[in-house]
Short mmCIF file of C-alpha atoms and ligand atoms in Angstrom, two decimals:
data_model
loop_
_atom_site.label_atom_id
_atom_site.label_comp_id
_atom_site.label_asym_id
_atom_site.label_seq_id
_atom_site.Cartn_x
_atom_site.Cartn_y
_atom_site.Cartn_z
CA MET H 1 -0.06 0.11 0.01
CA GLN H 2 1.25 3.30 -1.09
CA ALA H 3 2.17 6.01 1.97
CA PRO H 4 -0.41 8.77 2.21
CA THR H 5 0.87 11.75 0.55
CA GLN H 6 -1.52 14.24 2.04
CA PRO H 7 -3.06 14.98 5.32
CA GLN H 8 -6.09 12.94 5.78
CA VAL H 9 -8.21 15.99 6.20
CA LEU H 10 -11.09 13.84 4.54
CA ALA H 11 -10.73 10.72 6.71
CA GLY H 12 -13.87 8.78 6.65
CA GLN H 13 -15.81 10.66 4.22
CA LYS H 14 -17.69 9.43 1.09
CA ALA H 15 -17.49 11.15 -2.03
CA LEU H 16 -19.08 11.03 -5.75
CA VAL H 17 -17.23 12.71 -8.46
CA THR H 18 -19.12 12.64 -11.75
CA GLY H 19 -17.28 12.85 -15.01
CA GLY H 20 -14.38 11.03 -12.78
CA SER H 21 -12.83 8.80 -15.65
CA SER H 22 -10.81 11.35 -17.10
CA GLY H 23 -9.40 14.94 -17.03
CA ILE H 24 -10.12 17.20 -14.19
CA GLY H 25 -12.65 14.57 -12.51
CA ALA H 26 -9.96 11.89 -12.52
CA GLY H 27 -7.64 14.24 -10.83
CA VAL H 28 -10.04 15.44 -8.34
CA ALA H 29 -11.05 11.64 -7.52
CA VAL H 30 -7.57 10.82 -6.82
CA ALA H 31 -6.93 13.98 -4.83
CA LEU H 32 -9.88 13.12 -2.49
CA ALA H 33 -8.68 9.65 -1.95
CA GLN H 34 -5.23 10.90 -0.99
CA ALA H 35 -6.92 13.04 1.58
CA GLY H 36 -8.67 9.95 3.00
CA ALA H 37 -12.01 9.75 1.15
CA ASP H 38 -13.64 6.64 -0.38
CA VAL H 39 -14.84 7.53 -3.87
CA VAL H 40 -17.63 6.80 -6.40
CA VAL H 41 -16.08 7.35 -9.86
CA ALA H 42 -18.94 8.13 -12.00
CA TYR H 43 -18.30 7.70 -15.84
CA HIS H 44 -20.32 8.32 -18.89
CA SER H 45 -18.57 6.18 -21.64
CA SER H 46 -15.10 5.01 -20.57
CA ALA H 47 -15.41 2.23 -18.47
CA ASP H 48 -11.65 1.34 -18.67
CA GLY H 49 -10.78 5.06 -17.75
CA ALA H 50 -13.04 4.84 -14.47
CA ASN H 51 -11.59 1.49 -13.73
CA GLU H 52 -8.06 2.92 -14.08
CA ILE H 53 -9.06 5.53 -11.48
CA VAL H 54 -10.73 3.11 -9.22
CA ALA H 55 -7.45 0.87 -9.03
CA GLN H 56 -5.19 4.20 -8.52
CA ILE H 57 -7.60 4.91 -5.57
CA GLN H 58 -7.61 1.41 -4.45
CA ALA H 59 -3.68 1.72 -4.25
CA LEU H 60 -3.90 4.36 -1.96
CA GLY H 61 -5.83 2.06 0.56
CA ARG H 62 -9.10 3.66 -0.06
CA GLN H 63 -12.44 2.15 -1.16
CA ALA H 64 -13.76 3.12 -4.80
CA ARG H 65 -16.47 1.98 -7.06
CA ALA H 66 -17.01 2.89 -10.97
CA VAL H 67 -20.65 3.49 -11.67
CA LYS H 68 -22.15 4.50 -15.07
CA ALA H 69 -24.41 7.42 -15.59
CA ASP H 70 -25.59 9.75 -17.92
CA VAL H 71 -25.93 13.03 -15.61
CA SER H 72 -28.44 14.84 -17.95
CA CYS H 73 -30.85 11.58 -17.54
CA ARG H 74 -32.89 11.62 -14.42
CA ASP H 75 -33.10 7.95 -13.86
CA ASP H 76 -29.40 7.38 -14.44
CA VAL H 77 -28.77 10.14 -11.68
CA GLN H 78 -31.16 8.39 -9.41
CA ALA H 79 -29.80 5.01 -9.69
CA LEU H 80 -25.82 6.55 -9.50
CA PHE H 81 -27.06 8.02 -6.24
CA GLU H 82 -28.97 4.64 -4.99
CA GLN H 83 -25.79 2.87 -6.26
CA SER H 84 -23.63 4.92 -4.31
CA ILE H 85 -25.23 5.28 -0.96
CA ALA H 86 -25.64 1.27 -1.27
CA ALA H 87 -21.84 1.06 -1.61
CA PHE H 88 -20.86 3.69 1.05
CA GLY H 89 -23.78 3.94 3.22
CA THR H 90 -24.24 7.59 2.42
CA LEU H 91 -22.39 10.53 1.02
CA ASP H 92 -20.55 13.45 2.46
CA ILE H 93 -19.13 15.12 -0.81
CA LEU H 94 -20.51 15.80 -4.30
CA ILE H 95 -17.99 17.00 -7.02
CA SER H 96 -20.54 17.72 -9.73
CA ASN H 97 -17.78 17.91 -12.75
CA ALA H 98 -19.20 16.40 -15.57
CA GLY H 99 -19.22 18.57 -18.93
CA LEU H 100 -18.98 18.97 -22.28
CA GLN H 101 -18.57 21.47 -25.50
CA ARG H 102 -20.26 21.54 -28.53
CA ASP H 103 -18.72 24.58 -30.37
CA ALA H 104 -19.93 26.39 -33.30
CA ALA H 105 -20.55 29.83 -34.60
CA PHE H 106 -23.73 31.16 -33.14
CA VAL H 107 -25.55 31.33 -36.42
CA ASP H 108 -24.81 27.72 -37.21
CA MET H 109 -25.58 26.32 -33.65
CA THR H 110 -28.22 23.65 -33.88
CA LEU H 111 -30.64 23.35 -31.33
CA GLN H 112 -28.90 19.81 -30.39
CA ASP H 113 -25.54 21.63 -30.01
CA TRP H 114 -27.57 23.90 -27.65
CA GLN H 115 -29.50 21.30 -25.78
CA GLN H 116 -26.84 18.78 -25.36
CA VAL H 117 -24.52 21.35 -23.47
CA ILE H 118 -27.41 22.75 -21.53
CA ASP H 119 -28.74 18.98 -20.71
CA THR H 120 -25.23 18.13 -19.56
CA ASN H 121 -23.63 21.08 -17.72
CA LEU H 122 -26.56 22.57 -16.22
CA THR H 123 -29.46 20.17 -15.88
CA GLY H 124 -27.05 17.41 -14.90
CA MET H 125 -25.49 19.91 -12.30
CA PHE H 126 -29.24 20.49 -10.80
CA LEU H 127 -29.94 16.85 -10.81
CA CYS H 128 -26.75 15.93 -9.12
CA CYS H 129 -26.89 18.74 -6.46
CA GLN H 130 -30.64 18.01 -5.72
CA LEU H 131 -29.80 14.31 -4.81
CA ALA H 132 -26.74 14.92 -2.87
CA ALA H 133 -28.70 17.75 -0.96
CA ARG H 134 -31.56 15.42 -0.17
CA GLU H 135 -29.31 12.62 1.13
CA PHE H 136 -27.19 15.18 3.31
CA LEU H 137 -30.57 16.07 4.83
CA ARG H 138 -31.77 12.33 4.96
CA ARG H 139 -29.01 11.11 7.11
CA GLY H 140 -28.19 14.13 9.45
CA PRO H 141 -24.84 14.99 10.89
CA ARG H 142 -21.77 12.80 11.11
CA PRO H 143 -18.79 13.24 13.15
CA VAL H 144 -16.32 13.28 10.04
CA SER H 145 -16.88 16.94 9.16
CA ARG H 146 -18.31 20.16 10.46
CA ALA H 147 -20.68 20.50 7.49
CA LEU H 148 -23.65 18.35 7.00
CA GLY H 149 -22.46 17.90 3.30
CA LYS H 150 -20.13 19.64 0.74
CA ILE H 151 -20.76 20.29 -2.94
CA VAL H 152 -18.32 21.50 -5.70
CA CYS H 153 -19.59 22.45 -8.82
CA MET H 154 -17.24 22.49 -11.82
CA SER H 155 -17.73 25.45 -13.42
CA SER H 156 -15.17 27.63 -15.52
CA VAL H 157 -13.57 30.84 -16.08
CA HIS H 158 -16.45 31.15 -18.48
CA GLU H 159 -19.05 31.79 -16.04
CA VAL H 160 -17.58 35.39 -16.40
CA ILE H 161 -15.64 35.55 -19.40
CA PRO H 162 -17.84 35.39 -22.61
CA TRP H 163 -16.58 32.89 -25.05
CA ALA H 164 -17.57 33.29 -28.88
CA GLU H 165 -18.41 30.45 -30.77
CA ARG H 166 -19.10 28.70 -27.65
CA ALA H 167 -22.40 30.64 -26.71
CA ASN H 168 -23.99 27.39 -25.21
CA TYR H 169 -20.99 26.39 -22.86
CA ALA H 170 -20.68 30.15 -21.65
CA ALA H 171 -24.38 30.03 -20.95
CA SER H 172 -24.25 26.92 -19.12
CA LYS H 173 -21.26 27.85 -17.02
CA GLY H 174 -22.97 31.24 -16.33
CA GLY H 175 -26.15 29.10 -15.17
CA VAL H 176 -24.13 27.34 -12.85
CA LYS H 177 -22.85 30.28 -11.25
CA LEU H 178 -26.29 31.39 -10.23
CA LEU H 179 -27.68 27.89 -9.55
CA MET H 180 -24.69 27.47 -7.08
CA GLN H 181 -25.09 30.70 -5.45
CA SER H 182 -28.93 30.24 -4.99
CA ILE H 183 -28.74 26.92 -3.77
CA ALA H 184 -25.92 27.95 -1.50
CA GLN H 185 -27.92 30.68 0.06
CA GLU H 186 -30.94 28.20 0.45
CA LEU H 187 -29.07 25.56 2.02
CA ALA H 188 -26.31 27.32 4.22
CA PRO H 189 -28.89 27.34 7.37
CA LYS H 190 -28.79 23.41 7.10
CA ARG H 191 -25.11 23.41 7.16
CA ILE H 192 -24.60 22.34 3.62
CA ARG H 193 -21.75 23.97 1.68
CA ILE H 194 -21.87 24.72 -2.01
CA ASN H 195 -18.87 26.15 -4.07
CA SER H 196 -17.71 26.18 -7.75
CA ILE H 197 -14.22 25.81 -9.06
CA GLY H 198 -13.55 27.96 -12.40
CA PRO H 199 -10.65 26.19 -13.87
CA GLY H 200 -8.79 28.17 -16.48
CA ALA H 201 -6.90 26.26 -19.03
CA ILE H 202 -6.46 22.70 -17.75
CA LYS H 203 -4.68 19.99 -19.82
CA THR H 204 -7.53 17.60 -20.45
CA PRO H 205 -9.26 15.83 -23.42
CA ILE H 206 -11.98 18.45 -23.60
CA ASN H 207 -9.36 21.14 -25.01
CA ARG H 208 -6.53 19.05 -26.62
CA GLU H 209 -6.30 21.07 -29.68
CA ALA H 210 -5.65 24.39 -27.50
CA TRP H 211 -2.23 22.71 -26.08
CA GLU H 212 -1.31 19.85 -28.41
CA THR H 213 0.86 21.59 -30.81
CA PRO H 214 3.50 24.20 -30.13
CA GLU H 215 1.75 27.08 -31.77
CA ALA H 216 -1.69 26.23 -30.03
CA ARG H 217 0.25 26.10 -26.79
CA ASP H 218 1.90 29.54 -27.28
CA LYS H 219 -1.31 31.27 -28.24
CA LEU H 220 -3.11 29.41 -25.22
CA LEU H 221 -0.08 30.95 -22.99
CA GLU H 222 -0.69 34.66 -24.01
CA LEU H 223 -4.06 34.24 -21.86
CA ILE H 224 -2.26 32.80 -18.65
CA PRO H 225 0.10 35.52 -16.70
CA TYR H 226 1.46 32.72 -14.49
CA GLY H 227 2.99 31.03 -17.61
CA ARG H 228 1.83 27.37 -17.61
CA ILE H 229 -1.16 25.56 -18.39
CA GLY H 230 -2.92 23.71 -15.50
CA GLU H 231 -2.85 20.43 -14.86
CA PRO H 232 -5.67 18.23 -13.20
CA GLU H 233 -3.83 18.11 -10.02
CA ASP H 234 -4.11 21.72 -9.48
CA ILE H 235 -7.93 21.43 -9.47
CA GLY H 236 -7.62 18.34 -7.24
CA ARG H 237 -5.78 20.25 -4.64
CA ALA H 238 -8.06 22.92 -4.52
CA ALA H 239 -11.34 20.84 -4.54
CA MET H 240 -9.86 18.65 -1.53
CA TRP H 241 -9.21 21.99 0.49
CA LEU H 242 -12.79 23.38 -0.53
CA CYS H 243 -14.38 20.12 0.85
CA SER H 244 -12.38 20.08 4.09
CA ASP H 245 -12.91 21.72 7.39
CA ALA H 246 -10.21 24.24 6.59
CA ALA H 247 -12.75 25.73 4.28
CA ASP H 248 -15.84 25.55 6.75
CA TYR H 249 -16.58 29.31 6.62
CA ILE H 250 -16.79 29.18 2.71
CA THR H 251 -19.95 28.78 0.96
CA GLY H 252 -21.57 30.27 -2.47
CA GLN H 253 -18.17 31.19 -3.70
CA THR H 254 -16.36 30.35 -6.88
CA LEU H 255 -12.53 29.85 -6.41
CA PHE H 256 -10.92 30.37 -9.90
CA VAL H 257 -8.03 28.27 -10.47
CA ASP H 258 -6.88 29.52 -13.70
CA GLY H 259 -3.07 31.10 -13.58
CA GLY H 260 -4.68 34.44 -13.55
CA MET H 261 -6.85 33.98 -16.76
CA THR H 262 -9.48 36.24 -15.21
CA LEU H 263 -6.96 38.99 -14.62
CA TYR H 264 -7.42 40.55 -18.26
CA PRO H 265 -3.97 39.83 -19.21
CA GLU H 266 -4.34 41.86 -22.40
CA PHE H 267 -4.41 45.22 -20.01
CA ALA H 268 -0.92 44.23 -18.42
CA ASP H 269 0.99 46.45 -20.64
CA GLY H 270 -1.58 49.59 -20.14
CA GLY H 271 -4.28 47.95 -22.47
P1 LIG W 301 -13.02 15.54 -19.86
O1 LIG W 301 -13.65 15.72 -21.21
O2 LIG W 301 -11.99 14.75 -19.58
O3 LIG W 301 -14.07 15.47 -18.80
C1 LIG W 301 -15.55 15.89 -18.77
C2 LIG W 301 -15.99 14.47 -18.20
O4 LIG W 301 -17.46 14.55 -18.38
C3 LIG W 301 -15.67 13.17 -19.00
O5 LIG W 301 -15.46 12.21 -18.37
C4 LIG W 301 -17.01 12.72 -19.97
O6 LIG W 301 -17.31 11.44 -20.20
C5 LIG W 301 -18.07 13.17 -18.84
N1 LIG W 301 -19.35 13.56 -19.53
C6 LIG W 301 -19.66 14.14 -20.49
N2 LIG W 301 -21.06 14.02 -20.78
C7 LIG W 301 -21.33 13.55 -19.86
C8 LIG W 301 -22.86 13.09 -19.32
N3 LIG W 301 -23.93 13.15 -20.31
N4 LIG W 301 -23.03 12.37 -18.33
C9 LIG W 301 -21.95 11.89 -17.47
N5 LIG W 301 -20.88 12.22 -17.92
C10 LIG W 301 -20.53 12.81 -18.97
O7 LIG W 301 -12.81 17.29 -19.81
P2 LIG W 301 -12.41 18.08 -18.52
O8 LIG W 301 -11.54 19.46 -18.82
O9 LIG W 301 -11.79 17.16 -17.35
O10 LIG W 301 -13.57 18.57 -18.03
C11 LIG W 301 -14.31 18.61 -16.66
C12 LIG W 301 -15.15 19.63 -16.29
O11 LIG W 301 -14.22 20.71 -16.13
C13 LIG W 301 -16.15 20.14 -17.33
O12 LIG W 301 -17.36 20.39 -16.55
C14 LIG W 301 -15.52 21.23 -18.07
O13 LIG W 301 -16.56 22.40 -18.64
C15 LIG W 301 -14.71 22.17 -16.84
N6 LIG W 301 -13.59 22.84 -17.27
C16 LIG W 301 -12.60 22.28 -17.87
C17 LIG W 301 -11.45 23.15 -18.32
C18 LIG W 301 -10.33 22.86 -18.91
O14 LIG W 301 -9.36 23.73 -19.25
N7 LIG W 301 -10.08 21.53 -19.01
C19 LIG W 301 -11.86 24.56 -17.76
C20 LIG W 301 -12.84 25.04 -17.38
C21 LIG W 301 -13.90 24.17 -17.05
#
């Protein structure tokens, strides 16, 4: 068994990560396990990817399960939560991370391009957050955490930065911002903490064309004052901290983890 590399700030906690078979979700799932959590790795299509993350988590001495679910489908989300709660007894943490892009010039964007992105990124978020909150309320306080439960919504810098030819994606993340804040306001009295992470450019399959070639990489780096493209581990550490008691007084916030992308770098030389 591998030695733990992090303080066990999530010891005894049970987490569910959607989109956990790749990219940011995989990085977060492993980071939560390194901090002591058992993790359900929810996946859409890559059973191999999910099983690989499950194996990494088990090698850390934690429990893990791979469960297939389409977050835009109510029945799938219901079954995902039922299976997760049957496996672990309850859930303390939801990382609502599944998302996708279907880019198109606005005048060419089909209703299907629009609907698929909204259904996954926003409606999927609604469905998962609702079932997580219901489970936190059903089972009551646990000694493992000061909060009744914690939710992290995977938003984007595009909850504030408009994005041409991706109106569907930016609208979905703008929607996530006010969904997150509204339910954080509603559920704070119940001691449920809900926050978002707004990643900048993180090296994952979703944006491969933006970092794969040296030319694309150089162009992308112009948008990142800190001078490097992010890694899933950068988001994993932020999610782990947001879910820990160290962040117990934080709710309704978006933590941008973006190397300064939201600092309007084009104004750095006076604009
Ligand atoms: P990714 O493509 O590796 O991960 C997205 C995951 O969501 C995949 O595992 C995919 O199978 C899953 N998914 C897609 N549709 C689904 C559905 N209907 N049901 C269940 N799962 C589904 O890309 P990523 O970069 O890791 O993206 C993760 C999240 O981070 C997304 O919400 C994305 O919008 C957000 N994000 C990413 C970046 C970045 O630079 N990579 C920046 C900002 C925000």
